[in-house]
Short mmCIF file of C-alpha atoms and ligand atoms in Angstrom, two decimals:
data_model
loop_
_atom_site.label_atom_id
_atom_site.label_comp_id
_atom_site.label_asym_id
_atom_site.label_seq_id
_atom_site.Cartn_x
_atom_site.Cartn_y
_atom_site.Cartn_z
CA UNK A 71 0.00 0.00 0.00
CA UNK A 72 0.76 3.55 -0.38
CA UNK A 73 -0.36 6.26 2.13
CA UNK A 74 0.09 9.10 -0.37
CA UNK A 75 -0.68 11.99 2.44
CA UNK A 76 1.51 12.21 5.45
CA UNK A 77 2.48 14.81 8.05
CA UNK A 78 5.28 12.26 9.58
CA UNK A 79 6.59 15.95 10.01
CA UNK A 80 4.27 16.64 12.75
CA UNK A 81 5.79 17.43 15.98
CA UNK A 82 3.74 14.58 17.19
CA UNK A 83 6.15 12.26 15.01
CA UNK A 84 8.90 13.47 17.04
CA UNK A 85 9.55 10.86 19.78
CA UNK A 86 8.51 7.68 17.95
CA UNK A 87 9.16 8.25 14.08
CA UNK A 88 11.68 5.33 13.38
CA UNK A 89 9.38 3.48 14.66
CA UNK A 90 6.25 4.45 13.34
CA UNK A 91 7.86 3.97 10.09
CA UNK A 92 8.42 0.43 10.75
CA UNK A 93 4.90 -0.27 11.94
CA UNK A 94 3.71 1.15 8.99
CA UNK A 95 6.07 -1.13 6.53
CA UNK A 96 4.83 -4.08 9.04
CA UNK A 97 1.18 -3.57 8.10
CA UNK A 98 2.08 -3.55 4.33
CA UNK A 99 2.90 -0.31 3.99
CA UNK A 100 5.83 0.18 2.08
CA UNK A 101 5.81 3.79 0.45
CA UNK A 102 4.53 7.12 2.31
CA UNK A 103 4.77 10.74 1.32
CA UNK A 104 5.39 13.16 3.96
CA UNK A 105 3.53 16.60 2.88
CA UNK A 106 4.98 20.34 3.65
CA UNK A 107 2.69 22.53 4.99
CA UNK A 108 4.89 25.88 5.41
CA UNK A 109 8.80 26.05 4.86
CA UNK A 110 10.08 24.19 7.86
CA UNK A 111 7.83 21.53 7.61
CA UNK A 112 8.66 21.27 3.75
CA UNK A 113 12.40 21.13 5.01
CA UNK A 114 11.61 18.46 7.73
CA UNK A 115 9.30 16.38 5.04
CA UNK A 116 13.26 16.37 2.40
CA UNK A 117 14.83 15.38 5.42
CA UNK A 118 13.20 12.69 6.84
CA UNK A 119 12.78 11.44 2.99
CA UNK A 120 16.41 11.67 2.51
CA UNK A 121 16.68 8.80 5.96
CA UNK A 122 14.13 6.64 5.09
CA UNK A 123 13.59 4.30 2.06
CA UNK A 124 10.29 4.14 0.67
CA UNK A 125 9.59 7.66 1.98
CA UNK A 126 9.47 10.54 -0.53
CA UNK A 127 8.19 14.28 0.39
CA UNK A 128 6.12 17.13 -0.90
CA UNK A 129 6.74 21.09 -0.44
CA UNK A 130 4.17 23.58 -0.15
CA UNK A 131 2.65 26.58 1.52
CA UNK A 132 -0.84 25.14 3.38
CA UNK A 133 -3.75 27.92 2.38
CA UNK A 134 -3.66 28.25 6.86
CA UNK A 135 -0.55 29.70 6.37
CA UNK A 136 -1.17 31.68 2.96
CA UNK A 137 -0.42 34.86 4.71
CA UNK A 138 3.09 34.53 5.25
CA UNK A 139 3.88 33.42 1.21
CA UNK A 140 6.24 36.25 0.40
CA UNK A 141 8.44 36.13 -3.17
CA UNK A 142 11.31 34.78 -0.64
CA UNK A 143 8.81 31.85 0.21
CA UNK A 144 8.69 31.21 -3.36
CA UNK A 145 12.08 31.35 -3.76
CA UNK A 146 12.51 29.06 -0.69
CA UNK A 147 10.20 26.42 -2.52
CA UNK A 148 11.79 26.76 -5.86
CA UNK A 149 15.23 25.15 -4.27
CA UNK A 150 13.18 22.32 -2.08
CA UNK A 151 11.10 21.45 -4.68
CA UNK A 152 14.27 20.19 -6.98
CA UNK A 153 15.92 18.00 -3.85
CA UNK A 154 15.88 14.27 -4.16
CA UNK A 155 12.92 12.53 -3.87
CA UNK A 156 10.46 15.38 -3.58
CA UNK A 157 7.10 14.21 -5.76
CA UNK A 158 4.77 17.59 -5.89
CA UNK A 159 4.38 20.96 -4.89
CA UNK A 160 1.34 21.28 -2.22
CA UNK A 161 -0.34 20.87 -0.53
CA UNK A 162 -1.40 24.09 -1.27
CA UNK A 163 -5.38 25.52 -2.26
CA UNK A 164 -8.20 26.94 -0.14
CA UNK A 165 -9.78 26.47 2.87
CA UNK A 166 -12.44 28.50 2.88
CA UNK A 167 -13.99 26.67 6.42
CA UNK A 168 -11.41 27.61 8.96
CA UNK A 169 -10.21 30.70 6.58
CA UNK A 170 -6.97 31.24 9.10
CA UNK A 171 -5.70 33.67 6.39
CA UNK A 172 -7.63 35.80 3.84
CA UNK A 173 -8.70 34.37 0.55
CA UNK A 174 -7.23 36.91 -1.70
CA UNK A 175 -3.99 35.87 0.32
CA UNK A 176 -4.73 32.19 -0.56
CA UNK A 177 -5.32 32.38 -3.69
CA UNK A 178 -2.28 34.29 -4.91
CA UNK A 179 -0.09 31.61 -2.72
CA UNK A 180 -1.97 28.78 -4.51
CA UNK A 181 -1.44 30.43 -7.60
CA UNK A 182 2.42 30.80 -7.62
CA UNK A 183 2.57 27.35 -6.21
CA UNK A 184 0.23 25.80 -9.44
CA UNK A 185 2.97 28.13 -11.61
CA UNK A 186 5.68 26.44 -9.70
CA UNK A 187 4.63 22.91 -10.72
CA UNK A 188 4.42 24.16 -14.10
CA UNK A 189 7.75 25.00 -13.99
CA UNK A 190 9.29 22.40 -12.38
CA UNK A 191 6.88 19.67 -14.10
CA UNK A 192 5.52 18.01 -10.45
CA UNK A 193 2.44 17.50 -9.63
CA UNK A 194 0.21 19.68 -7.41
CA UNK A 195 -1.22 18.39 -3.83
CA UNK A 196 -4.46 20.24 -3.60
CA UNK A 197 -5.98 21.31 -0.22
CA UNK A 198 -10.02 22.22 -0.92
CA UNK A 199 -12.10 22.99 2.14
CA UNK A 200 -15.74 24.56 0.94
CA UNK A 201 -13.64 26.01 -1.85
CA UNK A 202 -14.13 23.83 -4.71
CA UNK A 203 -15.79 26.22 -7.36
CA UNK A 204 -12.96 28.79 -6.48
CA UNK A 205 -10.27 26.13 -6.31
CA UNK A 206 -11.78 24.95 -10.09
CA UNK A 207 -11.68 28.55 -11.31
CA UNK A 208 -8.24 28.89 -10.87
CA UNK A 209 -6.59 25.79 -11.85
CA UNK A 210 -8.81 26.83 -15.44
CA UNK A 211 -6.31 29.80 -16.10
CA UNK A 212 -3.84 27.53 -17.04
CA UNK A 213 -2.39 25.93 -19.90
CA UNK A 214 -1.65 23.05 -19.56
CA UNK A 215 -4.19 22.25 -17.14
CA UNK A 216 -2.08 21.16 -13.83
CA UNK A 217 -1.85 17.23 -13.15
CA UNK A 218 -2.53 16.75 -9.02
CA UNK A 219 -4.66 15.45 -6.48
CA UNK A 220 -7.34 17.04 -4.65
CA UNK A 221 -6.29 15.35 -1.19
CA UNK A 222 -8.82 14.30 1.70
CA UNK A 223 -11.37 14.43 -0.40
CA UNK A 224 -14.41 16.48 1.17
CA UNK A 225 -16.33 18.44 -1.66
CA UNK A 226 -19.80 17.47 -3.75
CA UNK A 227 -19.97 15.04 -5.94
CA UNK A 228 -20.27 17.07 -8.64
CA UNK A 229 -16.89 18.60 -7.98
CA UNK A 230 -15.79 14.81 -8.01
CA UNK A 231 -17.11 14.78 -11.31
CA UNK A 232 -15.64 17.83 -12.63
CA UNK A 233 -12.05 16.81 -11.02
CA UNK A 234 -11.70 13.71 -12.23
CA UNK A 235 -12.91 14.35 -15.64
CA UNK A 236 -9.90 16.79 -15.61
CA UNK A 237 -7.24 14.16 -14.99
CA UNK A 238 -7.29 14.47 -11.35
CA UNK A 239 -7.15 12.23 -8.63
CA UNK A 240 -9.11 12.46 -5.14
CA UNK A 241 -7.18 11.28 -2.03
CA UNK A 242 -9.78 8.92 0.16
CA UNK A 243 -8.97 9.50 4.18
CA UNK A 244 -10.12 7.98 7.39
CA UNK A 245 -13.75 9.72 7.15
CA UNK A 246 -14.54 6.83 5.01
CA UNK A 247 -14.99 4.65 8.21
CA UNK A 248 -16.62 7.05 10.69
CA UNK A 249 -19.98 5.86 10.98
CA UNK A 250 -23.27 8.68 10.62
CA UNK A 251 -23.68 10.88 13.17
CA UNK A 252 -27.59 9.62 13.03
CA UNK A 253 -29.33 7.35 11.18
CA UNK A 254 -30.23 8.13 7.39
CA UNK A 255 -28.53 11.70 7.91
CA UNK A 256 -25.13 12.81 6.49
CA UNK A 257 -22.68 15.81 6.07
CA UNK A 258 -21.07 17.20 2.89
CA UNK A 259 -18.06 15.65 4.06
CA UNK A 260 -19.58 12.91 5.84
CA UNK A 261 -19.30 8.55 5.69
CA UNK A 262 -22.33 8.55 3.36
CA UNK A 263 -20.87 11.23 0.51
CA UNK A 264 -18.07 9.80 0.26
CA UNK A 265 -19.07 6.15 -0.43
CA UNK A 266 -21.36 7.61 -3.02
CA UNK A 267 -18.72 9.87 -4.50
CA UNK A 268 -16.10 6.81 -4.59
CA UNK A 269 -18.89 4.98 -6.57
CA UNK A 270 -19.24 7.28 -9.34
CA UNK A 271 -15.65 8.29 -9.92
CA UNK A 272 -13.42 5.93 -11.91
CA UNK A 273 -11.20 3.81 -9.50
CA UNK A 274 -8.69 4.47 -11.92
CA UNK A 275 -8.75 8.47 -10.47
CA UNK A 276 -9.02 7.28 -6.78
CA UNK A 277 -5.32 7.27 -4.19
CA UNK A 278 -6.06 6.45 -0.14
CA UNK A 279 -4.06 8.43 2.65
CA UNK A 280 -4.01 8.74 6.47
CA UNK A 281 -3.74 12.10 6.52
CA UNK A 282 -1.99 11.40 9.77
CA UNK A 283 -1.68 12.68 12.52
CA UNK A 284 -5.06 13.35 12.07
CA UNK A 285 -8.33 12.16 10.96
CA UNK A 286 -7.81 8.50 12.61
CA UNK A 287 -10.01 5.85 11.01
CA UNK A 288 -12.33 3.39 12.77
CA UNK A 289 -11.62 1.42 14.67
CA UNK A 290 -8.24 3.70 16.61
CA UNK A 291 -10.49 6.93 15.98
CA UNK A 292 -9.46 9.64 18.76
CA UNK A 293 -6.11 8.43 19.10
CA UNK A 294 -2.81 9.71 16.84
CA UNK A 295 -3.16 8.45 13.28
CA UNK A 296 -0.36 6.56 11.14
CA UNK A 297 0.42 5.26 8.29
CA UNK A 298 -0.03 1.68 9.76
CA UNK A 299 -3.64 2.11 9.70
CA UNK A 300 -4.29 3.30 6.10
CA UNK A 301 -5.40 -0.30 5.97
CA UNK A 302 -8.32 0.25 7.16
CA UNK A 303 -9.25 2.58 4.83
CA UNK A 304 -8.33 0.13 1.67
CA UNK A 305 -10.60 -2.56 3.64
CA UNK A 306 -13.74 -0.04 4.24
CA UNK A 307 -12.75 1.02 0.30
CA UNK A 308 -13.17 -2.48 -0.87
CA UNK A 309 -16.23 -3.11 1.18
CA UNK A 310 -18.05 -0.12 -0.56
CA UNK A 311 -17.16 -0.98 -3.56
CA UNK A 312 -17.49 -4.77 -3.59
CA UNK A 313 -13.86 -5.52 -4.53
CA UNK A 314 -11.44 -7.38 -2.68
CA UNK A 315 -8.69 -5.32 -0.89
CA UNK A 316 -5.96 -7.00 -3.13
CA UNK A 317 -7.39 -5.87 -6.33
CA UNK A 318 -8.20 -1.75 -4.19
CA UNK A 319 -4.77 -2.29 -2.98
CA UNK A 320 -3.02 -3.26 -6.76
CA UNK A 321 -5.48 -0.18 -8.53
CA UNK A 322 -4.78 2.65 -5.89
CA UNK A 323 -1.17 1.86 -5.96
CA UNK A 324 -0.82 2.17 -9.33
CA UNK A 325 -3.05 5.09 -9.42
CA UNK A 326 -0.73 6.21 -6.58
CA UNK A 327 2.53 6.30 -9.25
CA UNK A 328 0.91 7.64 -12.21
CA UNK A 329 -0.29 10.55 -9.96
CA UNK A 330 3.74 11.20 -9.19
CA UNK A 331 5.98 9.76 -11.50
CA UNK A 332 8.77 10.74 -9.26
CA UNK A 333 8.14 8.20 -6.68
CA UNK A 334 10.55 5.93 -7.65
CA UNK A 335 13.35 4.16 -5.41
CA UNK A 336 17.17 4.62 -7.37
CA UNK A 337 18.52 1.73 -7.88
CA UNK A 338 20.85 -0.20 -5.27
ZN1 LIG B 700 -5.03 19.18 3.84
ZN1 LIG B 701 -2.38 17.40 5.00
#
């Protein structure tokens, strides 16, 4: 399996990340991406790529932290991005829920960030949060369109539609498992949504992640997440949609390295 969203960067990493790293390649794990979030963390997520095989990184600006992107942040991102075994720029996008810094802020950090994937020709980790329409509107401006994923997937299912008919994949987290708050009800970003939205979108468009530390899937919900326990979100995958976890496990991964070509171990 591959956990394709990480923060193993997480201060809550910190004590125990050799070995969470093993438990994870215990439980059939064998490749994680750790994800930036600001510059340190994009600095931490090279490092501990650079110690660990089967561990490759992202660097990005998170849209919570949009309002720090300055031209030297840019410039800062520009160098990580070309280190060994970084994948993608991100994640980077909108979250227009918690809105920690101002949308037009966010939107000009997500846009230098889709420019620097251009660039550099990686792939874009997308963070959406009640922003899809705005998020749509400007990946549109360019040309090419962007190749990416739209991570933790939590938007309609029309924006599934419209994503995924672009090329782009949707990340599958822990919500997956949580069970409905009450019977026959459900949230936009709820159990029920998503095993709808995982129905209609081509498999072939679909990657699974922990997400961790957060967002811990049944049955450890309310403890620290890991990558160890992305397995149950294949099994709760397969369950939905009536395939066995081999065959969710074989599609996602390969799903997994078409989505970033650059996740490849050098030889010897
Ligand atoms: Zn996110
Ligand atoms: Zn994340």
């Amino acid at each position: 399996m591959i956990d394709t969203h990480t923060h193993l960067n997480d201060p809550k990493f910190e004590q125990d990340l050799d070995e969470v790293i093993q438990r994870a390649k215990s439980s059939g794990v064998d490749r994680m991406i750790v994800c930036g979030y600001d510059i340190p963390s994009s600095r931490a997520a090279v490092e501990i790529a650079r110690k660990h095989e089967g561990v490759f990184a992202t660097v990005g600006v998170h849209p919570h932290e949009a309002a720090t992107f300055s031209a030297d942040t840019l410039r800062m991102l520009r160098e990580l991005a070309q280190e060994p075994r970084v994948v993608a720029v991100g994640e980077t996008g909108l979250d227009f829920y918690y809105s920690f810094s101002p949308w037009p802020q966010q939107e000009k950090a997500f846009a230098h960030q889709i420019e620097l994937a251009l660039e550099l020709d990686l792939p874009i980790v997308v963070h959406s949060r009640l922003a899809g329409r705005a998020v749509l509107e400007i990946i549109d401006r360019y040309q090419p369109t962007p190749t990416g994923v739209f991570h933790c997937f939590s938007e309609s299912k029309e924006i599934a539609q419209t994503v995924t008919a672009k090329g782009f994949f949707i990340g599958i987290d822990g919500p997956i498992t949580f069970k409905p708050k009450k019977q026959g009800t459900s949230t936009s970003s709820g159990r029920c949504e998503l095993q709808e939205i995982v129905r209609i979108v081509p498999l072939t468009n679909i990657v699974v992640e922990t997400d961790c530390p957060y967002l811990t899937p049944v049955p450890y919900r309310g403890r620290r997440n890991e990558p160890a326990y992305l397995v149950y979100i294949v099994e709760e995958l397969a369950r939905t949609l009536g395939r066995t976890i081999e065959e969710i496990d074989r599609i996602t991964s390969e799903n997994a390295e078409r989505l970033f070509p650059r996740m490849i171990e050098p030889p010897g």
